[in-house]
mmCIF file of C-alpha atoms in Angstrom:
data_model
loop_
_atom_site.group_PDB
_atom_site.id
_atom_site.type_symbol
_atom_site.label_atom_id
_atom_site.label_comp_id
_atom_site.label_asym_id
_atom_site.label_seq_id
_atom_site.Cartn_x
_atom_site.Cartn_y
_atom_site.Cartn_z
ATOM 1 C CA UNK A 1 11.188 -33.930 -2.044
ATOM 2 C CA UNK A 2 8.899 -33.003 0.672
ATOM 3 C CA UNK A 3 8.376 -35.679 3.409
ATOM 4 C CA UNK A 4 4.657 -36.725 3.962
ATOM 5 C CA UNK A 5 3.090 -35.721 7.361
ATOM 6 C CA UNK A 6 2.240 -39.325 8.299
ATOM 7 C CA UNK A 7 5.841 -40.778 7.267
ATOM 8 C CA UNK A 8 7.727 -42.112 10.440
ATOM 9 C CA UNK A 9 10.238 -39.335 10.198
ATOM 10 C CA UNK A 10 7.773 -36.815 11.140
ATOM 11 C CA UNK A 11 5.840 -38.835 13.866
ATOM 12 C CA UNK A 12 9.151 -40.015 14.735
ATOM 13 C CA UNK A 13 9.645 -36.091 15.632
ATOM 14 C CA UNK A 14 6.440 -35.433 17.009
ATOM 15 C CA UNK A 15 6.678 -38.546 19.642
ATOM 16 C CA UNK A 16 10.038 -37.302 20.402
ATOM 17 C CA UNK A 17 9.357 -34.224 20.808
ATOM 18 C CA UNK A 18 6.306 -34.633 23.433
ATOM 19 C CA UNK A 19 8.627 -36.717 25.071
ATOM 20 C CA UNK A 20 10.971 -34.126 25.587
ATOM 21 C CA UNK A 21 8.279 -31.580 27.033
ATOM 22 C CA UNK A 22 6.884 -34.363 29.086
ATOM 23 C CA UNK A 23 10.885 -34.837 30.679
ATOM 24 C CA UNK A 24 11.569 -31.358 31.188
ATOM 25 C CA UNK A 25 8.337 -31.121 33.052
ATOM 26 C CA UNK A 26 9.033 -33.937 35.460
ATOM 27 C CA UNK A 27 12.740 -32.231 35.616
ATOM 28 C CA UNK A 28 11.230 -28.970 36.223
ATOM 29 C CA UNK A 29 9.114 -30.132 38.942
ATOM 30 C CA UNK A 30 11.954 -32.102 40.888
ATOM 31 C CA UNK A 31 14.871 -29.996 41.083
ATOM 32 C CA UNK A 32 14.998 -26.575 44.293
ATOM 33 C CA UNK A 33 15.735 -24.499 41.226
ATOM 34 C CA UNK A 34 13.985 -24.733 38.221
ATOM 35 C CA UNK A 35 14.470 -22.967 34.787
ATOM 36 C CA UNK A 36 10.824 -22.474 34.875
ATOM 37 C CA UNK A 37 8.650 -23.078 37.934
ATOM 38 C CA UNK A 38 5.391 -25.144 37.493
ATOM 39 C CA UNK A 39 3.880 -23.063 40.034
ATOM 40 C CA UNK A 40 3.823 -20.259 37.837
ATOM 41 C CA UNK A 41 1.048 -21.773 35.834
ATOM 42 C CA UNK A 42 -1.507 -21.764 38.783
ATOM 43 C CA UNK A 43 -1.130 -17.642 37.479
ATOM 44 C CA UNK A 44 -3.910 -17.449 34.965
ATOM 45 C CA UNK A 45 -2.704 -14.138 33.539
ATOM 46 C CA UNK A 46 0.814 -16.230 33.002
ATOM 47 C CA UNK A 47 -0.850 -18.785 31.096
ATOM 48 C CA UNK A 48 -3.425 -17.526 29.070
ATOM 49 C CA UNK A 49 -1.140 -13.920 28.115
ATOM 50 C CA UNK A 50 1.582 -16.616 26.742
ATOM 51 C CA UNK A 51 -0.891 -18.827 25.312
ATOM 52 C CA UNK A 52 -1.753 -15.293 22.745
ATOM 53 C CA UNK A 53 1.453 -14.359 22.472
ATOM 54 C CA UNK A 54 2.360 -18.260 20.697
ATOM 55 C CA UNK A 55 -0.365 -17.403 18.684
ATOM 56 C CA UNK A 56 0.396 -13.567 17.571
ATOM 57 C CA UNK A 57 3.402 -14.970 16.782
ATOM 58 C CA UNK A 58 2.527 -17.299 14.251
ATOM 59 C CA UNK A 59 1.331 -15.010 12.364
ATOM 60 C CA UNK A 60 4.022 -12.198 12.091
ATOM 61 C CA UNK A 61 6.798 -14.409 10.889
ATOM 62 C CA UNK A 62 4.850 -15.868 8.304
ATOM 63 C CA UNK A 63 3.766 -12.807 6.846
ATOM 64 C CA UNK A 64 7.301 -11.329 6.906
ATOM 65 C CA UNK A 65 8.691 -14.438 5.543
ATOM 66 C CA UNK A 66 6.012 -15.493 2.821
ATOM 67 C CA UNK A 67 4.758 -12.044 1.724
ATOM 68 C CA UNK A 68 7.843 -11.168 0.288
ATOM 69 C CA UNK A 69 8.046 -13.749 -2.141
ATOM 70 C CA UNK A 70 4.604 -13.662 -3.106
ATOM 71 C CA UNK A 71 5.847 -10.207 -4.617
ATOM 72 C CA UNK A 72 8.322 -11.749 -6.501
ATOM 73 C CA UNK A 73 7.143 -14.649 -7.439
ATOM 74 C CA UNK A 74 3.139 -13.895 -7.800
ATOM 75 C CA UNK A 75 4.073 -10.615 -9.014
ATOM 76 C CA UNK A 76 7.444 -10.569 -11.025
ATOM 77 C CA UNK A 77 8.003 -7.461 -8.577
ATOM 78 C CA UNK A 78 11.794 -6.767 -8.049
ATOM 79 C CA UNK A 79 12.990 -7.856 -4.474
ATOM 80 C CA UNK A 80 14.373 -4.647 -3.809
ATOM 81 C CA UNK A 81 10.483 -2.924 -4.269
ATOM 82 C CA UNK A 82 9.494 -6.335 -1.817
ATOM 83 C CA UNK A 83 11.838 -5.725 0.866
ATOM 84 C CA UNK A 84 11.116 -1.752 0.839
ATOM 85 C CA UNK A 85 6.813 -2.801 0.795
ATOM 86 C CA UNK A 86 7.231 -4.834 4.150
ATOM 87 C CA UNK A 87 8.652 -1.589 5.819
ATOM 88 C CA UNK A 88 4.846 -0.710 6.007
ATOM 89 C CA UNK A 89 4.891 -3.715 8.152
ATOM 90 C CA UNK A 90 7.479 -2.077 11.093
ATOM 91 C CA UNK A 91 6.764 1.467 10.854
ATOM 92 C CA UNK A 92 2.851 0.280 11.731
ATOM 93 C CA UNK A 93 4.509 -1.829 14.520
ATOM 94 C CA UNK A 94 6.968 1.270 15.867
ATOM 95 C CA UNK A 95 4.137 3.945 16.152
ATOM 96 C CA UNK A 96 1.520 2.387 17.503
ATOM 97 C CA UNK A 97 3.807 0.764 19.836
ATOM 98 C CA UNK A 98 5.276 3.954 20.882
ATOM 99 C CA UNK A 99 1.986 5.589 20.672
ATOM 100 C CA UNK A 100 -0.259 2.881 22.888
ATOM 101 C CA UNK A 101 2.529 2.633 25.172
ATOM 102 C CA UNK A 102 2.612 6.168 26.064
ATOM 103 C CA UNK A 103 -1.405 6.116 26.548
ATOM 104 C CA UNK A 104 -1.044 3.046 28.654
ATOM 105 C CA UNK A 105 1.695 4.355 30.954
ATOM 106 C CA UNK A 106 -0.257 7.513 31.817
ATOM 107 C CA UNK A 107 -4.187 5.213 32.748
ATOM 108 C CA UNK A 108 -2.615 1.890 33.667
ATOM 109 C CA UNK A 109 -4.986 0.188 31.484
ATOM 110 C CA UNK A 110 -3.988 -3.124 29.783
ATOM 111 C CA UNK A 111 -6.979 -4.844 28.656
ATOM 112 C CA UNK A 112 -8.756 -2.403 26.326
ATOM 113 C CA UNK A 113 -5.505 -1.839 24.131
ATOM 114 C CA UNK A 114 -4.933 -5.606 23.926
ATOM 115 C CA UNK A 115 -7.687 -6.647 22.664
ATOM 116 C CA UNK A 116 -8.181 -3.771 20.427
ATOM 117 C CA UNK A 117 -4.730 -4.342 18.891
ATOM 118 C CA UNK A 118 -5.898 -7.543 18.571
ATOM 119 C CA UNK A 119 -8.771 -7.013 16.575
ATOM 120 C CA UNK A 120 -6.679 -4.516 14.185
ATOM 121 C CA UNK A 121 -4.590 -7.478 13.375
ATOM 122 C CA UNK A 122 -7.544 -9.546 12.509
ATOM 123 C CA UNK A 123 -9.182 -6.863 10.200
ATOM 124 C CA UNK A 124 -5.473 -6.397 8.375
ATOM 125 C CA UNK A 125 -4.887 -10.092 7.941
ATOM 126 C CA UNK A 126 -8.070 -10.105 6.943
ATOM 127 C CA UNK A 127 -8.211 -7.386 3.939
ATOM 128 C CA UNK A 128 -4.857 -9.403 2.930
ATOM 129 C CA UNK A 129 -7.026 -11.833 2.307
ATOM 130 C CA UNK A 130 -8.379 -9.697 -1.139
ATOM 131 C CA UNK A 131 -4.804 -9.015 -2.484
ATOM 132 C CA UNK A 132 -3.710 -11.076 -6.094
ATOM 133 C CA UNK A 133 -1.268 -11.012 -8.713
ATOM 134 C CA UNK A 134 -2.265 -7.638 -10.242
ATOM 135 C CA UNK A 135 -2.649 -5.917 -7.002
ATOM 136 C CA UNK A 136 -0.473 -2.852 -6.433
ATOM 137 C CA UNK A 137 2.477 -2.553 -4.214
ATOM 138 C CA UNK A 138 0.687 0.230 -2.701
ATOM 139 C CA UNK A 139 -2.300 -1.644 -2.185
ATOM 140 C CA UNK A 140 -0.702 -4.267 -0.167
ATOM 141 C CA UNK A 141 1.844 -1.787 1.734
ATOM 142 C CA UNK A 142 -1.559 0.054 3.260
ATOM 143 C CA UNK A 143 -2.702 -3.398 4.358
ATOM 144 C CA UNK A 144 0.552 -3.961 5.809
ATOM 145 C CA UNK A 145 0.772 -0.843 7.508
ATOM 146 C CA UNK A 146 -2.746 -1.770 9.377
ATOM 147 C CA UNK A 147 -1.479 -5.331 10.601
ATOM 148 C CA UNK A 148 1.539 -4.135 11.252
ATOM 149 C CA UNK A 149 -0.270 -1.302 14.086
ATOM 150 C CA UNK A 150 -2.066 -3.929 15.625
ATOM 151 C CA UNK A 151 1.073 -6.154 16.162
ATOM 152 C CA UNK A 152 3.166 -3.719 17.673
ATOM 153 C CA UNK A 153 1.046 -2.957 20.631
ATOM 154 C CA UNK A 154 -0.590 -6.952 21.208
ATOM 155 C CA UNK A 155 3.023 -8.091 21.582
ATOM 156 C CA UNK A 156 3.897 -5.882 23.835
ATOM 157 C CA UNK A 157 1.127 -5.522 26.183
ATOM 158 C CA UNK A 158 0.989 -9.242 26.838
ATOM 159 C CA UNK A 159 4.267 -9.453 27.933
ATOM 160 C CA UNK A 160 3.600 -6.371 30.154
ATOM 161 C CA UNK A 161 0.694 -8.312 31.204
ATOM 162 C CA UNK A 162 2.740 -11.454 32.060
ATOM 163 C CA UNK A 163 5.678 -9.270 33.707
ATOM 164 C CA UNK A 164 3.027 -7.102 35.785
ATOM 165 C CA UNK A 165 1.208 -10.283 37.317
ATOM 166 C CA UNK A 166 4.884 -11.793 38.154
ATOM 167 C CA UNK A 167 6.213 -11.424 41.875
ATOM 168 C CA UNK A 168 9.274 -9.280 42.221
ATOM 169 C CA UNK A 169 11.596 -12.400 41.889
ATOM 170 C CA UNK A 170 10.267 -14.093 39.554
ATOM 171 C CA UNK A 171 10.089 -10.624 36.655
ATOM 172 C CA UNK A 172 13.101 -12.607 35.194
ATOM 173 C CA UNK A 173 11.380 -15.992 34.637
ATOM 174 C CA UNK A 174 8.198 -14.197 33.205
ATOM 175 C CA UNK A 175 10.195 -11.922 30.889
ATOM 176 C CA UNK A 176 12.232 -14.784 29.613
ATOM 177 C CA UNK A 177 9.098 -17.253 29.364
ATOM 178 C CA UNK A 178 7.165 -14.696 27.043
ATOM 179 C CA UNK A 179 10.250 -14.424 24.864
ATOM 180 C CA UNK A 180 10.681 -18.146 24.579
ATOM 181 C CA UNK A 181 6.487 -18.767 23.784
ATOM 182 C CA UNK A 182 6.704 -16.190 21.041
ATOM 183 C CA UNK A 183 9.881 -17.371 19.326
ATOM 184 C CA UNK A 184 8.339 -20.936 20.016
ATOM 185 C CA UNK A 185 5.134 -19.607 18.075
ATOM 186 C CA UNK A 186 6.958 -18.041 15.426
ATOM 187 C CA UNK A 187 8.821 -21.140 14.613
ATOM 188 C CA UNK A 188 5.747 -23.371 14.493
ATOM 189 C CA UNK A 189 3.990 -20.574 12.292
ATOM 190 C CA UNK A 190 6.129 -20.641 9.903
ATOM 191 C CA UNK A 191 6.457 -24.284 9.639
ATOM 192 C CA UNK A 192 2.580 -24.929 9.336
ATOM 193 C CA UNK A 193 2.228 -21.929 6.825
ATOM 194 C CA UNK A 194 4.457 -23.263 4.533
ATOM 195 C CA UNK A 195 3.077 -26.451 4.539
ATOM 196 C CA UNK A 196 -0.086 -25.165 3.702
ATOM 197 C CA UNK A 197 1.472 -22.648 1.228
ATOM 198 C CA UNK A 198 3.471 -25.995 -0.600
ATOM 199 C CA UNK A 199 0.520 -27.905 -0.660
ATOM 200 C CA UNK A 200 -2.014 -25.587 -1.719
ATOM 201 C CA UNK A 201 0.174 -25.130 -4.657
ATOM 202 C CA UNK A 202 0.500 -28.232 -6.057
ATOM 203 C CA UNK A 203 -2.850 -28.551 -5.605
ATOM 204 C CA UNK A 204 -3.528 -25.481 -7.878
ATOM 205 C CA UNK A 205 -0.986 -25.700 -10.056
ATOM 206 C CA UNK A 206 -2.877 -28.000 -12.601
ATOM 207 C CA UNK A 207 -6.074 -25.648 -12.360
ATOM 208 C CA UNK A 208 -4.694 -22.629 -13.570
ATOM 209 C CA UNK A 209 -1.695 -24.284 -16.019
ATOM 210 C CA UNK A 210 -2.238 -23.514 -19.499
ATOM 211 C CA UNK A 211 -0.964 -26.999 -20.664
ATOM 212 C CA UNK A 212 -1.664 -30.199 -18.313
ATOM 213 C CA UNK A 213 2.234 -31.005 -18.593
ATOM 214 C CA UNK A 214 3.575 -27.828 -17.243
ATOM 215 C CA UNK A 215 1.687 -28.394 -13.606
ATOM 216 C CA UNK A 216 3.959 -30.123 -11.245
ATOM 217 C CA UNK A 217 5.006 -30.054 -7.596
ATOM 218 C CA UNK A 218 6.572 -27.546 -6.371
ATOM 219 C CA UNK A 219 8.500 -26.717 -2.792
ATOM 220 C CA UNK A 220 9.843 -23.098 -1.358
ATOM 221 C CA UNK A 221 13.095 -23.958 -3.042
ATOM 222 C CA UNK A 222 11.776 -24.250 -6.755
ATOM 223 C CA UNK A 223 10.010 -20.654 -5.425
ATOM 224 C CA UNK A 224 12.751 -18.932 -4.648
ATOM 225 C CA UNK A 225 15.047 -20.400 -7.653
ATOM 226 C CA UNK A 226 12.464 -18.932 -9.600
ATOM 227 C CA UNK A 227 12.389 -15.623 -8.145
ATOM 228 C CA UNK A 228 16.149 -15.264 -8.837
ATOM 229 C CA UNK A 229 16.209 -16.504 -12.244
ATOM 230 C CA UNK A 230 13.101 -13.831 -12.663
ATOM 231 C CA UNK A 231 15.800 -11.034 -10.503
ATOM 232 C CA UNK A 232 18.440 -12.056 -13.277
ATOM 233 C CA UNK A 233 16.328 -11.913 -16.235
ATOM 234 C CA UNK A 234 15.346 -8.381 -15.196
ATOM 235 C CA UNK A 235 18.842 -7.158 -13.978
ATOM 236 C CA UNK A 236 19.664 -8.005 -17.584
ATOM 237 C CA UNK A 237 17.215 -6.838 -19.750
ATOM 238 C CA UNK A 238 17.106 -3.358 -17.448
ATOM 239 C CA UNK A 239 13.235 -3.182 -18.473
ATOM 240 C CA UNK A 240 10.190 -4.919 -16.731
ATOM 241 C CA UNK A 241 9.799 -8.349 -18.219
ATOM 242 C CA UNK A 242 5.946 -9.323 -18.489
ATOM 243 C CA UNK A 243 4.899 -13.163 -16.928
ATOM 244 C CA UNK A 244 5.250 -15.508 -19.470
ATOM 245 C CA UNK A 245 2.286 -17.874 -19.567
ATOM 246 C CA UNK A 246 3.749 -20.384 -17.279
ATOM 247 C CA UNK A 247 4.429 -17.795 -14.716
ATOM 248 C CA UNK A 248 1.054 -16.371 -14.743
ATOM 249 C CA UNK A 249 -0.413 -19.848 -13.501
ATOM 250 C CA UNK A 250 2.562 -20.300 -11.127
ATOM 251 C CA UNK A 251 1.150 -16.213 -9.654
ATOM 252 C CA UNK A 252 -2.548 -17.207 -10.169
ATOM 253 C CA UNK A 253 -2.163 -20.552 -8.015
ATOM 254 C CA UNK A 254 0.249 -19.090 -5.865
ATOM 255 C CA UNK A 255 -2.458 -15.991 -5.299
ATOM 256 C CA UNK A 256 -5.071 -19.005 -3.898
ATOM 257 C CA UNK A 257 -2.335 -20.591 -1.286
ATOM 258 C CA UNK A 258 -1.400 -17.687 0.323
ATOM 259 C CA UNK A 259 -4.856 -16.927 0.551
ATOM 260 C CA UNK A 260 -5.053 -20.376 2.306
ATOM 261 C CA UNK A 261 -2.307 -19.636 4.426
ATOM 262 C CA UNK A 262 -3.770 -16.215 5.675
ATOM 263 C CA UNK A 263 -6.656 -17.867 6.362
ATOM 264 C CA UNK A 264 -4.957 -20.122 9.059
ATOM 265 C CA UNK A 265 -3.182 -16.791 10.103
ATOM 266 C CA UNK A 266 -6.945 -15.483 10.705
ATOM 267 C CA UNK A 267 -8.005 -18.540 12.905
ATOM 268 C CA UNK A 268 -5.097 -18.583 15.315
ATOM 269 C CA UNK A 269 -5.355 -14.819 15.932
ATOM 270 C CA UNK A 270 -9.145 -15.650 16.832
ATOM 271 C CA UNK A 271 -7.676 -18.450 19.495
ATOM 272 C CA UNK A 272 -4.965 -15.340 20.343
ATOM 273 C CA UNK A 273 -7.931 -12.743 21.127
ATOM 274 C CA UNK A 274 -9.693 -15.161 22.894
ATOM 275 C CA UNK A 275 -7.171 -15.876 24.813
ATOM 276 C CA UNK A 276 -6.971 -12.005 25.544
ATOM 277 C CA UNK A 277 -10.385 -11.854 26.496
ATOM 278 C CA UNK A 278 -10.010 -14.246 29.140
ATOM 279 C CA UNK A 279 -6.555 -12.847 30.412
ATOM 280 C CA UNK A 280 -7.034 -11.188 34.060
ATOM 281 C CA UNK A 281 -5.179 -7.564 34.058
ATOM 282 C CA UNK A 282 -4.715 -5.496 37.272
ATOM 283 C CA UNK A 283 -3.530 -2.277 37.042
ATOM 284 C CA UNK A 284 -0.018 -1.392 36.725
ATOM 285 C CA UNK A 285 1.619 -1.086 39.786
ATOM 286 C CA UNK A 286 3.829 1.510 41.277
ATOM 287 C CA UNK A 287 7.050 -1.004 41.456
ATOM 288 C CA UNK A 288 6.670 -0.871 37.342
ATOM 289 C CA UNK A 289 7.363 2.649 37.895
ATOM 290 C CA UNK A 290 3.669 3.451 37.156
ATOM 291 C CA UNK A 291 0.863 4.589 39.117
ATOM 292 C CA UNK A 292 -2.336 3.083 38.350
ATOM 293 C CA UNK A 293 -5.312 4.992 37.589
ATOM 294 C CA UNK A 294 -8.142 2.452 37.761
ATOM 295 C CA UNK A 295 -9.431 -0.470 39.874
ATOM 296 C CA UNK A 296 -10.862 -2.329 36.993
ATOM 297 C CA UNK A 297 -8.259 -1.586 34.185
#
């Protein structure tokens, strides 16, 4: 049973958990050595670089995790033919990764790649937006493919950014601090997708139901139990099994929350690329082990 967002148990965990951050700051600023040095956010690069990379990674983890079983569940497709789609996903992410990187090592230039990765992200996200229940695995592996190349890249070149505007001893610190902010992002992404995902769906649900009795609540559990029992019923039968009527409302109203979902997707990588716009970059500098090409990269 899903707990309501203005029940004490989940103010109880928001109020602790500002309390927490608002400890480890006063921590942080008392002790000689601290984990993670306030003075590290008078570096604007430092700040704004991690505030995109919490953002970029909202939005890859929910993909990965929700797109999936959109496949099985909107589509009846088998998990295996899921799994295999989101490999559009990482083979986007490993060339252009390797690809930008080599063009960035040779000019120096930061900027321009970030927030053109950025903006490839946005447009993929984006033509996600168009995909439903009868759209082919192809179709949605191409779209993949095209998030996926902006990803690689933005993820990358933000933590260069951070680690390039780091002094020599503190490389360790920035490194670990643009780790933490994306994994910190990724969890929170998640989190608020699903919500949205849960509630957009009961929400739905009595739209698109062929009989008013058949619409009822449903969580990411009752999701994935019914993507298994659909697995089964195919493993079985050997032969594609077509949606029963019940399922076809379940893939229809489950179409209109992801779209909901990948619309919040689309408005945080907005906040990201703004964030990127804003983000000083100097050129790479020679103690990277590169030799920087431009004044103004």
């Amino acid at each position: 049973m899903p707990i309501p967002w203005l029940s004490p148990q989940i103010i109880g965990m928001f109020a602790f958990g500002f309390a927490a951050l608002a400890i480890f700051i006063m921590v942080e600023r008392a002790v000689w050595d601290p984990i993670l040095p306030m003075v590290m956010f008078k570096n604007t690069t430092f700040k704004s670089a991690n505030g995109a990379l919490f953002f970029f990674g909202m939005n890859f983890t929910s993909l990965s995790t929700f797109l999936p079983l959109f496949m099985q569940v909107g589509q009846g497709a088998p998990a295996t033919r899921s799994g295999l789609t989101m490999l559009a996903l990482m083979m986007g992410m490993i060339i252009s990764s390797n690809a930008v990187g080599q063009v960035v090592s040779r000019t120096g230039r930061l900027k321009p790649f970030m927030i053109g990765s950025g903006v490839v992200v946005t447009l993929g996200v984006l033509l996600l937006c168009s995909i439903g229940p009868d759209t082919s695995t192809l179709g949605i592996a191409w779209r993949l493919a095209i998030v996926g190349i902006g990803i690689g890249p933005s993820q990358n070149l933000l933590q260069l950014a951070i680690q390039n505007s780091a002094e020599a001893h503190q490389m360790g610190i920035a490194t670990a601090s643009s780790q933490f902010t994306r994994q910190i992002g990724q969890t929170v992404g998640v989190a608020l997708f699903a919500a949205i995902l849960t509630s957009s769906l009961s929400a739905e649900l009595p739209r698109h139901a062929p009989q008013p009795g058949m619409a009822r609540k449903l969580d990411l559990g009752d999701l994935q139990k019914m993507a298994l029992e659909r697995q089964d019923r195919m493993a079985k039968s050997k032969v594609q099994i077509p949606q029963t009527a019940g399922e076809r409302a379940i893939a229809e109203s489950f179409t209109v929350a992801l779209h909901h979902g990948l619309w919040l997707n689309l408005s945080v990588l907005l906040v990201g690329i703004a964030l990127m716009v804003f983000t000083p970059t100097t050129p790479l500098s020679d103690r990277r082990g590169i030799l920087a090409t431009d004044p103004e990269a």
